[in-house]
PDB file of C-alpha atoms in Angstrom:
ATOM      1  CA  GLU A 129      39.876 110.858   4.478  1.00 94.00           C
ATOM      2  CA  VAL A 130      37.145 108.952   3.780  1.00 96.00           C
ATOM      3  CA  GLN A 131      34.171 109.640   5.977  1.00 97.00           C
ATOM      4  CA  LEU A 132      30.552 108.806   6.138  1.00 98.00           C
ATOM      5  CA  VAL A 133      28.287 110.195   8.028  1.00 98.00           C
ATOM      6  CA  GLU A 134      24.727 108.786   9.388  1.00 98.00           C
ATOM      7  CA  SER A 135      21.498 111.123  10.013  1.00 98.00           C
ATOM      8  CA  GLY A 136      18.201 110.790  10.699  1.00 97.00           C
ATOM      9  CA  GLY A 137      17.750 109.320  14.106  1.00 97.00           C
ATOM     10  CA  GLY A 138      15.093 109.469  16.772  1.00 97.00           C
ATOM     11  CA  LEU A 139      12.838 109.001  19.120  1.00 98.00           C
ATOM     12  CA  VAL A 140       9.917 106.632  17.285  1.00 97.00           C
ATOM     13  CA  GLN A 141       6.578 104.958  18.468  1.00 97.00           C
ATOM     14  CA  PRO A 142       6.377 101.312  18.599  1.00 97.00           C
ATOM     15  CA  GLY A 143       5.245 100.277  14.698  1.00 97.00           C
ATOM     16  CA  GLY A 144       6.486 103.788  12.600  1.00 98.00           C
ATOM     17  CA  SER A 145       8.896 103.620  10.069  1.00 98.00           C
ATOM     18  CA  LEU A 146      11.962 106.037   9.991  1.00 98.00           C
ATOM     19  CA  ARG A 147      14.166 106.911   7.424  1.00 98.00           C
ATOM     20  CA  LEU A 148      18.267 107.445   8.123  1.00 98.00           C
ATOM     21  CA  SER A 149      21.454 108.198   5.931  1.00 98.00           C
ATOM     22  CA  CYS A 150      24.810 108.167   5.412  1.00 98.00           C
ATOM     23  CA  ALA A 151      26.335 110.742   2.942  1.00 98.00           C
ATOM     24  CA  ALA A 152      30.172 109.166   1.530  1.00 98.00           C
ATOM     25  CA  SER A 153      32.510 111.590   1.112  1.00 96.00           C
ATOM     26  CA  GLU A 154      36.293 111.713   0.082  1.00 97.00           C
ATOM     27  CA  PHE A 155      35.941 108.120  -2.232  1.00 96.00           C
ATOM     28  CA  ALA A 156      34.441 107.154  -5.517  1.00 97.00           C
ATOM     29  CA  PHE A 157      31.143 105.948  -3.641  1.00 97.00           C
ATOM     30  CA  THR A 158      29.497 104.541  -6.708  1.00 97.00           C
ATOM     31  CA  TYR A 159      32.790 101.884  -6.897  1.00 97.00           C
ATOM     32  CA  TYR A 160      32.597 100.125  -3.277  1.00 98.00           C
ATOM     33  CA  SER A 161      29.214  98.355  -1.553  1.00 98.00           C
ATOM     34  CA  MET A 162      28.093  99.164   1.474  1.00 98.00           C
ATOM     35  CA  ASN A 163      26.812  97.651   5.393  1.00 98.00           C
ATOM     36  CA  TRP A 164      24.409  98.852   7.783  1.00 98.00           C
ATOM     37  CA  VAL A 165      24.836  97.759  10.869  1.00 98.00           C
ATOM     38  CA  ARG A 166      23.556  98.627  14.121  1.00 98.00           C
ATOM     39  CA  GLN A 167      24.070  98.426  18.083  1.00 98.00           C
ATOM     40  CA  ALA A 168      22.157  98.382  21.253  1.00 97.00           C
ATOM     41  CA  PRO A 169      22.675 100.034  23.848  1.00 96.00           C
ATOM     42  CA  GLY A 170      25.619  98.884  25.714  1.00 94.00           C
ATOM     43  CA  LYS A 171      25.649  94.911  23.337  1.00 95.00           C
ATOM     44  CA  GLY A 172      27.284  94.293  20.473  1.00 96.00           C
ATOM     45  CA  LEU A 173      27.828  94.913  16.791  1.00 97.00           C
ATOM     46  CA  GLU A 174      25.070  93.071  14.383  1.00 97.00           C
ATOM     47  CA  TRP A 175      25.185  93.125  10.618  1.00 98.00           C
ATOM     48  CA  VAL A 176      21.345  94.553   9.433  1.00 98.00           C
ATOM     49  CA  SER A 177      22.472  94.500   5.441  1.00 98.00           C
ATOM     50  CA  TYR A 178      24.592  94.700   2.758  1.00 98.00           C
ATOM     51  CA  ILE A 179      23.751  96.811  -0.798  1.00 98.00           C
ATOM     52  CA  SER A 180      26.258  96.398  -3.357  1.00 97.00           C
ATOM     53  CA  SER A 181      28.233  99.464  -5.557  1.00 97.00           C
ATOM     54  CA  SER A 182      25.466  98.879  -8.287  1.00 96.00           C
ATOM     55  CA  SER A 183      22.725  97.829  -5.883  1.00 97.00           C
ATOM     56  CA  SER A 184      21.868  94.445  -8.007  1.00 97.00           C
ATOM     57  CA  THR A 185      22.785  92.608  -5.082  1.00 97.00           C
ATOM     58  CA  ILE A 186      20.861  93.281  -1.811  1.00 97.00           C
ATOM     59  CA  HIS A 187      21.177  90.900   1.317  1.00 97.00           C
ATOM     60  CA  TYR A 188      19.469  91.557   4.889  1.00 97.00           C
ATOM     61  CA  ALA A 189      20.024  89.898   8.936  1.00 96.00           C
ATOM     62  CA  ASP A 190      16.677  87.677   9.347  1.00 95.00           C
ATOM     63  CA  SER A 191      16.013  89.890  11.720  1.00 96.00           C
ATOM     64  CA  VAL A 192      15.256  92.896  10.103  1.00 98.00           C
ATOM     65  CA  LYS A 193      13.577  90.929   6.566  1.00 97.00           C
ATOM     66  CA  GLY A 194      10.731  92.203   5.433  1.00 97.00           C
ATOM     67  CA  ARG A 195      10.523  95.735   7.457  1.00 98.00           C
ATOM     68  CA  PHE A 196      13.838  97.433   6.161  1.00 98.00           C
ATOM     69  CA  THR A 197      14.628  98.614   2.700  1.00 98.00           C
ATOM     70  CA  ILE A 198      18.379  99.150   1.363  1.00 98.00           C
ATOM     71  CA  SER A 199      19.376 101.594  -1.289  1.00 98.00           C
ATOM     72  CA  ARG A 200      21.700 104.099  -2.533  1.00 98.00           C
ATOM     73  CA  ASP A 201      22.319 107.240  -4.391  1.00 98.00           C
ATOM     74  CA  ASN A 202      25.701 106.821  -6.239  1.00 98.00           C
ATOM     75  CA  ALA A 203      24.580 110.639  -7.920  1.00 97.00           C
ATOM     76  CA  LYS A 204      24.217 111.744  -4.406  1.00 98.00           C
ATOM     77  CA  ASN A 205      27.405 109.603  -3.024  1.00 98.00           C
ATOM     78  CA  SER A 206      24.075 108.564   0.032  1.00 98.00           C
ATOM     79  CA  LEU A 207      23.120 105.151   1.152  1.00 98.00           C
ATOM     80  CA  TYR A 208      19.579 104.406   3.069  1.00 98.00           C
ATOM     81  CA  LEU A 209      17.842 102.815   5.424  1.00 98.00           C
ATOM     82  CA  GLN A 210      14.269 102.518   5.369  1.00 98.00           C
ATOM     83  CA  MET A 211      12.591 100.970   8.920  1.00 98.00           C
ATOM     84  CA  ASN A 212       9.361  99.444   9.214  1.00 98.00           C
ATOM     85  CA  SER A 213       7.781  98.429  11.408  1.00 98.00           C
ATOM     86  CA  LEU A 214      10.063  98.774  14.167  1.00 98.00           C
ATOM     87  CA  ARG A 215       9.978  97.427  17.410  1.00 98.00           C
ATOM     88  CA  ALA A 216      11.362  97.946  20.778  1.00 97.00           C
ATOM     89  CA  GLU A 217      13.877  95.710  20.205  1.00 97.00           C
ATOM     90  CA  ASP A 218      15.177  97.599  16.713  1.00 98.00           C
ATOM     91  CA  THR A 219      16.876 100.471  19.233  1.00 98.00           C
ATOM     92  CA  ALA A 220      19.944 100.890  18.380  1.00 98.00           C
ATOM     93  CA  VAL A 221      23.054 102.987  17.536  1.00 98.00           C
ATOM     94  CA  TYR A 222      22.591 102.528  13.717  1.00 98.00           C
ATOM     95  CA  TYR A 223      26.138 102.553  11.298  1.00 98.00           C
ATOM     96  CA  CYS A 224      26.942 102.462   7.895  1.00 98.00           C
ATOM     97  CA  ALA A 225      30.847 101.289   6.475  1.00 98.00           C
ATOM     98  CA  ARG A 226      32.428 101.286   3.117  1.00 98.00           C
ATOM     99  CA  LEU A 227      33.107  97.599   2.438  1.00 97.00           C
ATOM    100  CA  LEU A 228      36.644  97.047   0.889  1.00 95.00           C
ATOM    101  CA  GLY A 229      37.154  94.171  -1.975  1.00 92.00           C
ATOM    102  CA  ASP A 230      33.214  93.783  -0.935  1.00 93.00           C
ATOM    103  CA  ILE A 231      34.088  91.899   2.384  1.00 96.00           C
ATOM    104  CA  THR A 232      35.252  93.981   4.710  1.00 97.00           C
ATOM    105  CA  ALA A 233      33.982  96.872   6.186  1.00 97.00           C
ATOM    106  CA  ASP A 234      37.592  99.857   6.498  1.00 97.00           C
ATOM    107  CA  TYR A 235      35.586 102.708   7.068  1.00 97.00           C
ATOM    108  CA  TRP A 236      32.654 103.257   9.479  1.00 98.00           C
ATOM    109  CA  GLY A 237      30.668 106.316  10.662  1.00 98.00           C
ATOM    110  CA  GLN A 238      29.651 108.051  13.488  1.00 97.00           C
ATOM    111  CA  GLY A 239      25.899 106.402  14.420  1.00 98.00           C
ATOM    112  CA  THR A 240      22.882 107.450  14.398  1.00 98.00           C
ATOM    113  CA  LEU A 241      20.522 107.155  17.764  1.00 98.00           C
ATOM    114  CA  VAL A 242      17.241 104.721  16.684  1.00 98.00           C
ATOM    115  CA  THR A 243      15.141 104.415  19.883  1.00 98.00           C
ATOM    116  CA  VAL A 244      12.167 103.159  19.400  1.00 98.00           C
ATOM    117  CA  SER A 245       9.377 103.407  22.541  1.00 97.00           C
ATOM    118  CA  SER A 246       6.216 104.459  23.177  1.00 95.00           C
TER     119      SER A 246
ATOM    120  CA  GLN B   3      23.481  83.863  12.367  1.00 64.00           C
ATOM    121  CA  SER B   4      24.704  82.498  15.335  1.00 79.00           C
ATOM    122  CA  ALA B   5      27.589  85.265  17.075  1.00 90.00           C
ATOM    123  CA  LEU B   6      30.937  83.798  17.650  1.00 96.00           C
ATOM    124  CA  THR B   7      31.691  83.546  21.295  1.00 97.00           C
ATOM    125  CA  GLN B   8      34.266  85.409  22.296  1.00 97.00           C
ATOM    126  CA  PRO B   9      35.127  85.604  25.739  1.00 97.00           C
ATOM    127  CA  ARG B  10      33.589  88.659  27.542  1.00 97.00           C
ATOM    128  CA  SER B  11      36.654  90.271  29.286  1.00 97.00           C
ATOM    129  CA  VAL B  12      40.563  90.382  29.268  1.00 97.00           C
ATOM    130  CA  SER B  13      43.108  91.744  31.003  1.00 96.00           C
ATOM    131  CA  GLY B  14      46.821  92.164  31.294  1.00 95.00           C
ATOM    132  CA  SER B  15      49.605  95.014  32.249  1.00 96.00           C
ATOM    133  CA  PRO B  16      51.557  96.969  30.378  1.00 96.00           C
ATOM    134  CA  GLY B  17      54.152  95.645  27.492  1.00 95.00           C
ATOM    135  CA  GLN B  18      51.968  91.694  28.018  1.00 96.00           C
ATOM    136  CA  SER B  19      50.766  89.988  25.220  1.00 97.00           C
ATOM    137  CA  VAL B  20      47.151  89.185  25.241  1.00 97.00           C
ATOM    138  CA  THR B  21      44.662  86.496  22.967  1.00 98.00           C
ATOM    139  CA  ILE B  22      40.901  87.277  22.855  1.00 98.00           C
ATOM    140  CA  SER B  23      39.681  84.486  21.159  1.00 98.00           C
ATOM    141  CA  CYS B  24      36.929  83.751  18.954  1.00 98.00           C
ATOM    142  CA  THR B  25      35.085  80.717  17.992  1.00 98.00           C
ATOM    143  CA  GLY B  26      32.311  79.934  15.061  1.00 97.00           C
ATOM    144  CA  THR B  27      31.724  77.048  12.798  1.00 95.00           C
ATOM    145  CA  SER B  28      32.836  75.492   9.780  1.00 94.00           C
ATOM    146  CA  SER B  29      29.524  77.466   8.097  1.00 93.00           C
ATOM    147  CA  ASP B  30      31.865  80.627   8.843  1.00 95.00           C
ATOM    148  CA  VAL B  31      35.297  81.277  10.408  1.00 96.00           C
ATOM    149  CA  GLY B  32      36.381  77.926   9.842  1.00 96.00           C
ATOM    150  CA  LEU B  33      35.038  78.244   6.306  1.00 96.00           C
ATOM    151  CA  TYR B  34      36.441  81.696   4.586  1.00 96.00           C
ATOM    152  CA  ASN B  35      39.738  84.070   5.165  1.00 97.00           C
ATOM    153  CA  TYR B  36      37.800  86.971   6.141  1.00 97.00           C
ATOM    154  CA  VAL B  37      37.646  86.852   9.604  1.00 98.00           C
ATOM    155  CA  SER B  38      38.356  90.950  11.152  1.00 98.00           C
ATOM    156  CA  TRP B  39      38.630  92.419  14.280  1.00 98.00           C
ATOM    157  CA  TYR B  40      37.056  95.820  15.254  1.00 98.00           C
ATOM    158  CA  GLN B  41      38.215  97.618  18.224  1.00 98.00           C
ATOM    159  CA  GLN B  42      35.793 100.222  19.603  1.00 98.00           C
ATOM    160  CA  HIS B  43      36.182 102.629  22.762  1.00 97.00           C
ATOM    161  CA  PRO B  44      33.293 104.376  24.454  1.00 95.00           C
ATOM    162  CA  GLY B  45      31.013 105.925  22.837  1.00 94.00           C
ATOM    163  CA  LYS B  46      33.037 105.740  19.495  1.00 96.00           C
ATOM    164  CA  ALA B  47      32.663 103.852  15.758  1.00 97.00           C
ATOM    165  CA  PRO B  48      34.563 100.178  15.720  1.00 97.00           C
ATOM    166  CA  LYS B  49      37.953 101.319  13.912  1.00 97.00           C
ATOM    167  CA  LEU B  50      39.048  98.215  11.835  1.00 98.00           C
ATOM    168  CA  MET B  51      42.730  96.643  13.610  1.00 98.00           C
ATOM    169  CA  ILE B  52      42.736  93.195  11.206  1.00 98.00           C
ATOM    170  CA  TYR B  53      40.991  91.637   8.240  1.00 98.00           C
ATOM    171  CA  ASP B  54      41.753  88.764   5.959  1.00 97.00           C
ATOM    172  CA  VAL B  55      42.534  87.060   9.668  1.00 96.00           C
ATOM    173  CA  ASN B  56      46.180  88.466   9.425  1.00 96.00           C
ATOM    174  CA  LYS B  57      46.241  91.605   7.266  1.00 96.00           C
ATOM    175  CA  TRP B  58      46.779  95.250   9.131  1.00 94.00           C
ATOM    176  CA  PRO B  59      45.373  98.047   7.664  1.00 95.00           C
ATOM    177  CA  SER B  60      47.141 101.095   6.602  1.00 93.00           C
ATOM    178  CA  GLY B  61      48.065 102.688  10.379  1.00 93.00           C
ATOM    179  CA  VAL B  62      47.646  99.970  12.868  1.00 95.00           C
ATOM    180  CA  PRO B  63      51.008  99.024  14.675  1.00 93.00           C
ATOM    181  CA  ASP B  64      51.879  96.115  14.283  1.00 92.00           C
ATOM    182  CA  ARG B  65      51.809  94.930  17.625  1.00 95.00           C
ATOM    183  CA  PHE B  66      48.520  93.357  17.011  1.00 97.00           C
ATOM    184  CA  SER B  67      48.143  90.409  14.979  1.00 97.00           C
ATOM    185  CA  GLY B  68      45.262  87.900  13.684  1.00 97.00           C
ATOM    186  CA  SER B  69      45.548  84.095  13.232  1.00 97.00           C
ATOM    187  CA  LYS B  70      43.284  81.402  12.547  1.00 97.00           C
ATOM    188  CA  SER B  71      43.197  77.761  13.428  1.00 97.00           C
ATOM    189  CA  GLY B  72      39.847  75.880  12.533  1.00 97.00           C
ATOM    190  CA  ASN B  73      37.074  77.258  13.157  1.00 97.00           C
ATOM    191  CA  THR B  74      38.521  79.253  15.994  1.00 98.00           C
ATOM    192  CA  ALA B  75      40.403  83.184  15.226  1.00 98.00           C
ATOM    193  CA  SER B  76      42.617  84.915  17.618  1.00 98.00           C
ATOM    194  CA  LEU B  77      44.053  88.492  18.008  1.00 98.00           C
ATOM    195  CA  THR B  78      47.306  89.198  19.981  1.00 98.00           C
ATOM    196  CA  ILE B  79      48.656  92.707  20.431  1.00 97.00           C
ATOM    197  CA  SER B  80      52.056  92.259  21.645  1.00 95.00           C
ATOM    198  CA  GLY B  81      53.266  94.217  24.587  1.00 93.00           C
ATOM    199  CA  VAL B  82      49.288  96.123  25.281  1.00 96.00           C
ATOM    200  CA  GLN B  83      49.788  99.513  26.187  1.00 96.00           C
ATOM    201  CA  ALA B  84      47.215 101.807  28.031  1.00 96.00           C
ATOM    202  CA  GLU B  85      45.206 102.912  24.549  1.00 96.00           C
ATOM    203  CA  ASP B  86      44.662  99.217  23.870  1.00 97.00           C
ATOM    204  CA  GLU B  87      41.644  99.309  26.351  1.00 97.00           C
ATOM    205  CA  ALA B  88      39.204  99.497  24.672  1.00 97.00           C
ATOM    206  CA  ASP B  89      35.754  96.038  23.563  1.00 98.00           C
ATOM    207  CA  TYR B  90      37.303  94.436  20.713  1.00 98.00           C
ATOM    208  CA  TYR B  91      35.086  92.741  18.611  1.00 98.00           C
ATOM    209  CA  CYS B  92      35.373  89.735  15.309  1.00 98.00           C
ATOM    210  CA  CYS B  93      33.075  89.473  12.402  1.00 98.00           C
ATOM    211  CA  SER B  94      33.254  87.027   9.531  1.00 97.00           C
ATOM    212  CA  TYR B  95      31.500  87.310   6.410  1.00 97.00           C
ATOM    213  CA  ALA B  96      29.276  84.025   6.505  1.00 94.00           C
ATOM    214  CA  SER B  97      28.520  83.275   3.510  1.00 84.00           C
ATOM    215  CA  ARG B  98      26.209  84.875   0.584  1.00 88.00           C
ATOM    216  CA  TYR B  99      26.933  89.054   1.686  1.00 92.00           C
ATOM    217  CA  THR B 100      25.961  87.754   4.945  1.00 95.00           C
ATOM    218  CA  TRP B 101      28.131  88.952   7.568  1.00 97.00           C
ATOM    219  CA  VAL B 102      28.399  87.834  11.585  1.00 97.00           C
ATOM    220  CA  PHE B 103      29.985  89.780  14.507  1.00 98.00           C
ATOM    221  CA  GLY B 104      31.613  88.194  17.802  1.00 97.00           C
ATOM    222  CA  GLY B 105      29.743  89.479  20.902  1.00 96.00           C
ATOM    223  CA  GLY B 106      32.574  91.574  22.417  1.00 97.00           C
ATOM    224  CA  THR B 107      35.279  91.130  24.873  1.00 98.00           C
ATOM    225  CA  LYS B 108      36.557  93.612  26.817  1.00 98.00           C
ATOM    226  CA  LEU B 109      40.002  94.799  26.912  1.00 97.00           C
ATOM    227  CA  THR B 110      41.392  96.210  30.663  1.00 97.00           C
ATOM    228  CA  VAL B 111      45.147  97.286  30.988  1.00 96.00           C
ATOM    229  CA  LEU B 112      45.931  96.860  34.909  1.00 92.00           C
TER     230      LEU B 112
END
C-alpha cells in the first residue's frame, strides 16, 4: 500500500520559516510527480505547489510564490516544502499527494499542521 | 485562480440519490476532462473517489459516478449510505501544472 508520511509541522512566529518533509514508500517515487495541498482550519483544500518527477518542472500557487520552495530527493524517496516569510494565513494542515498520470492526486498523506502565530 | 463553486451542503435519506455540482470556468472545468472528486471524513486525509470526470479508482463503489457538462461537473451518489456522510471536494486541472479546488460540500445522510 502506498504510504506518504508528512512531518515538520509546528508552531512558528509570523515571518519565520519551516521545512516540511514527506517520506514516500511502497511505490516507485522516482517516477511520480507530486503536489503539496493545504487546508486551513475549517476551510477547503487549496493547491500549493507541484514538482515533476525529475524536478525539472515546478509551479506554485500565487499565494505562496516567492516564499515557498518545493524540492525532492529521489534517492531518499522524499519530498520537501521550504516555507519562508510565514504569515497567519499560512496556518493549515499541509498534505503531500502523489500524482497519477501527472494530473490526479490519487494518494495523500495524513497531513502535518503548521500554525503561524505570535 | 478562483475556487470552483460547490453548494455548501446537500442531504439525502439512505437509499436516495444525491448530486453535488461543481462550477468552474472555460479555463478549467470547461477546458479539461481532468475533474476529480475527493471524500474527506473529519480529521482524515482526502480520498480520491472519481478522476478524469468519470473514472473510478480501484476500490471505490460504483454508486459514486461523475459527469460534466460545459463548465459544470457533478458527482452523483446513487443509493447514499450512512458511511457516505462526509465533505466532498471537486478539483480541476487549470493548465500549466496548476489546480483549483471547490469550496467543499457537506453531505448529510438523514
